[in-house]
Amino acid sequence: MPYSVLVAGTPGVGKSTFSRELGSGMGSCRVMELGKIIAAEHLYSEWDDDHNCSIFDEEAVEQHLENLGVFGKENVVVDFHSPDFLPPDWFDLVVVLRCSTDA
């Protein structure tokens, strides 16, 4: 049975590293770094030059992922920093990574 995992957390907490490791332990698994997909597919409404980041289009991102047709059909790990717009029924498990800000 295919399994979908959402990995969330603030930038720099280790989401991508954790997601790749998790995906490799799941056998055949698609690991999607949503930030990279947004940039590559231009799924943003504007670019913020001051912060060097995109202002992503939630509807376009959701539609793009839905069009991939992977949820419920293959093992998937999705990594993103602000996933609250994604349909919760797409995921079997949500992992929120945190780290201490004390140095």
mmCIF file of C-alpha atoms in Angstrom:
data_model
loop_
_atom_site.group_PDB
_atom_site.id
_atom_site.type_symbol
_atom_site.label_atom_id
_atom_site.label_comp_id
_atom_site.label_asym_id
_atom_site.label_seq_id
_atom_site.Cartn_x
_atom_site.Cartn_y
_atom_site.Cartn_z
ATOM 1 C CA MET A 1 0.000 0.000 0.000
ATOM 2 C CA PRO A 2 1.493 3.397 -0.984
ATOM 3 C CA TYR A 3 2.395 5.738 1.842
ATOM 4 C CA SER A 4 2.608 9.561 1.751
ATOM 5 C CA VAL A 5 4.608 11.595 4.267
ATOM 6 C CA LEU A 6 4.728 15.367 4.654
ATOM 7 C CA VAL A 7 7.885 16.774 6.265
ATOM 8 C CA ALA A 8 7.527 20.355 7.530
ATOM 9 C CA GLY A 9 9.682 22.785 9.478
ATOM 10 C CA THR A 10 11.431 26.116 9.285
ATOM 11 C CA PRO A 11 14.120 26.676 6.639
ATOM 12 C CA GLY A 12 17.459 25.159 7.615
ATOM 13 C CA VAL A 13 16.097 22.630 10.105
ATOM 14 C CA GLY A 14 17.057 19.626 7.947
ATOM 15 C CA LYS A 15 13.838 18.808 6.081
ATOM 16 C CA SER A 16 15.534 17.908 2.814
ATOM 17 C CA THR A 17 18.181 15.725 4.423
ATOM 18 C CA PHE A 18 15.597 13.980 6.597
ATOM 19 C CA SER A 19 13.243 13.531 3.622
ATOM 20 C CA ARG A 20 15.934 11.955 1.439
ATOM 21 C CA GLU A 21 16.937 9.569 4.228
ATOM 22 C CA LEU A 22 13.316 8.677 4.930
ATOM 23 C CA GLY A 23 12.629 8.139 1.241
ATOM 24 C CA SER A 24 15.648 5.877 0.816
ATOM 25 C CA GLY A 25 14.378 3.749 3.701
ATOM 26 C CA MET A 26 10.954 3.382 2.078
ATOM 27 C CA GLY A 27 12.235 1.481 -0.954
ATOM 28 C CA SER A 28 10.735 2.847 -4.133
ATOM 29 C CA CYS A 29 9.786 6.388 -3.146
ATOM 30 C CA ARG A 30 9.427 9.784 -4.785
ATOM 31 C CA VAL A 31 10.959 12.558 -2.656
ATOM 32 C CA MET A 32 9.690 16.006 -3.605
ATOM 33 C CA GLU A 33 11.387 19.162 -2.350
ATOM 34 C CA LEU A 34 8.462 21.469 -2.956
ATOM 35 C CA GLY A 35 10.549 24.661 -2.903
ATOM 36 C CA LYS A 36 12.615 23.372 -5.839
ATOM 37 C CA ILE A 37 9.492 22.313 -7.727
ATOM 38 C CA ILE A 38 7.946 25.766 -7.232
ATOM 39 C CA ALA A 39 11.065 27.435 -8.638
ATOM 40 C CA ALA A 40 11.537 25.006 -11.543
ATOM 41 C CA GLU A 41 7.893 25.041 -12.612
ATOM 42 C CA HIS A 42 7.396 28.793 -11.928
ATOM 43 C CA LEU A 43 4.531 28.108 -9.518
ATOM 44 C CA TYR A 44 4.801 31.517 -7.921
ATOM 45 C CA SER A 45 2.899 34.741 -8.351
ATOM 46 C CA GLU A 46 5.870 37.048 -7.844
ATOM 47 C CA TRP A 47 9.518 37.163 -6.843
ATOM 48 C CA ASP A 48 10.734 38.984 -3.723
ATOM 49 C CA ASP A 49 14.131 40.465 -4.645
ATOM 50 C CA ASP A 50 14.747 41.707 -1.093
ATOM 51 C CA HIS A 51 14.532 38.192 0.358
ATOM 52 C CA ASN A 52 15.565 36.321 -2.803
ATOM 53 C CA CYS A 53 12.523 34.059 -2.669
ATOM 54 C CA SER A 54 9.290 33.385 -4.481
ATOM 55 C CA ILE A 55 5.791 34.197 -3.291
ATOM 56 C CA PHE A 56 4.279 30.884 -4.278
ATOM 57 C CA ASP A 57 0.796 30.438 -5.710
ATOM 58 C CA GLU A 58 -0.962 27.940 -3.411
ATOM 59 C CA GLU A 59 -3.582 26.957 -5.984
ATOM 60 C CA ALA A 60 -0.986 26.418 -8.719
ATOM 61 C CA VAL A 61 1.188 24.304 -6.413
ATOM 62 C CA GLU A 62 -1.742 22.171 -5.271
ATOM 63 C CA GLN A 63 -2.927 21.714 -8.869
ATOM 64 C CA HIS A 64 0.575 20.763 -10.033
ATOM 65 C CA LEU A 65 0.896 18.115 -7.317
ATOM 66 C CA GLU A 66 -2.583 16.796 -8.026
ATOM 67 C CA ASN A 67 -1.770 16.545 -11.747
ATOM 68 C CA LEU A 68 1.262 14.383 -10.942
ATOM 69 C CA GLY A 69 -1.201 11.742 -9.754
ATOM 70 C CA VAL A 70 1.172 10.163 -7.253
ATOM 71 C CA PHE A 71 -0.782 10.384 -4.001
ATOM 72 C CA GLY A 72 -2.268 7.001 -3.190
ATOM 73 C CA LYS A 73 -0.392 5.404 -6.091
ATOM 74 C CA GLU A 74 3.245 5.424 -4.965
ATOM 75 C CA ASN A 75 5.328 6.144 -1.883
ATOM 76 C CA VAL A 76 5.848 9.903 -1.598
ATOM 77 C CA VAL A 77 7.742 12.201 0.773
ATOM 78 C CA VAL A 78 6.984 15.922 0.377
ATOM 79 C CA ASP A 79 9.264 18.468 2.041
ATOM 80 C CA PHE A 80 8.130 22.085 2.496
ATOM 81 C CA HIS A 81 8.329 24.878 5.054
ATOM 82 C CA SER A 82 4.700 26.064 4.964
ATOM 83 C CA PRO A 83 2.443 23.193 3.889
ATOM 84 C CA ASP A 84 -0.785 24.292 5.590
ATOM 85 C CA PHE A 85 -2.558 24.767 2.220
ATOM 86 C CA LEU A 86 -2.064 21.148 1.122
ATOM 87 C CA PRO A 87 -5.043 18.789 1.520
ATOM 88 C CA PRO A 88 -4.529 16.773 4.721
ATOM 89 C CA ASP A 89 -6.071 13.656 3.191
ATOM 90 C CA TRP A 90 -3.089 13.396 0.817
ATOM 91 C CA PHE A 91 -0.827 12.381 3.697
ATOM 92 C CA ASP A 92 -0.661 9.377 5.990
ATOM 93 C CA LEU A 93 1.877 11.008 8.291
ATOM 94 C CA VAL A 94 3.062 14.555 8.999
ATOM 95 C CA VAL A 95 6.508 15.067 10.528
ATOM 96 C CA VAL A 96 7.394 18.508 11.901
ATOM 97 C CA LEU A 97 11.116 19.043 12.430
ATOM 98 C CA ARG A 98 12.369 21.481 15.030
ATOM 99 C CA CYS A 99 15.756 22.522 16.296
ATOM 100 C CA SER A 100 16.972 24.579 19.194
ATOM 101 C CA THR A 101 17.716 28.234 18.555
ATOM 102 C CA ASP A 102 20.064 28.315 21.539
ATOM 103 C CA ALA A 103 23.638 28.442 20.336
#
